[in-house]
């Protein structure tokens, strides 16, 4: 018989916490809170401008 190809891994709780924080940032970033948006946009990816 073939062996199972599942790999065991350690569950890291901090990853879920970090993802939750980032989701909150996305929700706030789509709101109209200028002072908070200016902080969030420090980490925002810049837009790629198309060459014309």
PDB file of C-alpha atoms in Angstrom:
ATOM      1  CA  UNK A   1       0.000   0.000   0.000  1.00  0.00           C
ATOM      2  CA  UNK A   2       1.032   3.601  -0.537  1.00  0.00           C
ATOM      3  CA  UNK A   3       1.981   5.795   2.363  1.00  0.00           C
ATOM      4  CA  UNK A   4      -0.066   8.860   3.145  1.00  0.00           C
ATOM      5  CA  UNK A   5       1.396  12.002   1.590  1.00  0.00           C
ATOM      6  CA  UNK A   6       0.108  14.292   4.339  1.00  0.00           C
ATOM      7  CA  UNK A   7       2.777  16.400   5.946  1.00  0.00           C
ATOM      8  CA  UNK A   8       2.470  17.217   9.602  1.00  0.00           C
ATOM      9  CA  UNK A   9       2.775  20.862  10.534  1.00  0.00           C
ATOM     10  CA  UNK A  10       2.655  22.912  13.677  1.00  0.00           C
ATOM     11  CA  UNK A  11      -0.362  25.192  14.016  1.00  0.00           C
ATOM     12  CA  UNK A  12       0.697  28.761  14.668  1.00  0.00           C
ATOM     13  CA  UNK A  13      -2.002  30.810  16.397  1.00  0.00           C
ATOM     14  CA  UNK A  14      -0.222  34.104  15.728  1.00  0.00           C
ATOM     15  CA  UNK A  15      -0.845  33.692  11.993  1.00  0.00           C
ATOM     16  CA  UNK A  16      -4.618  33.754  12.543  1.00  0.00           C
ATOM     17  CA  UNK A  17      -4.311  36.764  14.837  1.00  0.00           C
ATOM     18  CA  UNK A  18      -2.201  38.614  12.258  1.00  0.00           C
ATOM     19  CA  UNK A  19      -4.660  37.790   9.461  1.00  0.00           C
ATOM     20  CA  UNK A  20      -7.514  39.087  11.619  1.00  0.00           C
ATOM     21  CA  UNK A  21      -5.691  42.366  12.223  1.00  0.00           C
ATOM     22  CA  UNK A  22      -5.047  42.765   8.505  1.00  0.00           C
ATOM     23  CA  UNK A  23      -8.717  42.124   7.701  1.00  0.00           C
ATOM     24  CA  UNK A  24      -9.664  44.872  10.158  1.00  0.00           C
ATOM     25  CA  UNK A  25      -7.197  47.215   8.418  1.00  0.00           C
ATOM     26  CA  UNK A  26      -8.804  46.451   5.052  1.00  0.00           C
ATOM     27  CA  UNK A  27     -12.279  47.218   6.390  1.00  0.00           C
ATOM     28  CA  UNK A  28     -11.123  50.470   8.010  1.00  0.00           C
ATOM     29  CA  UNK A  29      -9.132  51.381   4.892  1.00  0.00           C
ATOM     30  CA  UNK A  30     -12.264  51.238   2.771  1.00  0.00           C
ATOM     31  CA  UNK A  31     -14.037  53.630   5.148  1.00  0.00           C
ATOM     32  CA  UNK A  32     -13.911  57.398   5.304  1.00  0.00           C
ATOM     33  CA  UNK A  33     -11.545  57.806   8.239  1.00  0.00           C
ATOM     34  CA  UNK A  34      -8.846  60.101   6.861  1.00  0.00           C
ATOM     35  CA  UNK A  35      -6.475  60.048   9.844  1.00  0.00           C
ATOM     36  CA  UNK A  36      -6.511  56.251  10.080  1.00  0.00           C
ATOM     37  CA  UNK A  37      -6.281  55.834   6.297  1.00  0.00           C
ATOM     38  CA  UNK A  38      -3.110  57.913   6.183  1.00  0.00           C
ATOM     39  CA  UNK A  39      -1.463  55.468   8.610  1.00  0.00           C
ATOM     40  CA  UNK A  40      -2.730  52.411   6.737  1.00  0.00           C
ATOM     41  CA  UNK A  41      -1.445  53.770   3.419  1.00  0.00           C
ATOM     42  CA  UNK A  42       2.108  53.709   4.795  1.00  0.00           C
ATOM     43  CA  UNK A  43       1.895  49.960   4.159  1.00  0.00           C
ATOM     44  CA  UNK A  44      -0.253  50.103   1.012  1.00  0.00           C
ATOM     45  CA  UNK A  45       1.106  48.705  -2.243  1.00  0.00           C
ATOM     46  CA  UNK A  46       1.681  51.481  -4.799  1.00  0.00           C
ATOM     47  CA  UNK A  47      -0.386  51.482  -7.952  1.00  0.00           C
ATOM     48  CA  UNK A  48       1.412  50.347 -11.084  1.00  0.00           C
ATOM     49  CA  UNK A  49       1.106  52.947 -13.797  1.00  0.00           C
ATOM     50  CA  UNK A  50       0.595  51.682 -17.309  1.00  0.00           C
ATOM     51  CA  UNK A  51       2.930  52.994 -19.975  1.00  0.00           C
ATOM     52  CA  UNK A  52       1.024  54.732 -22.751  1.00  0.00           C
TER      53      UNK A  52
END
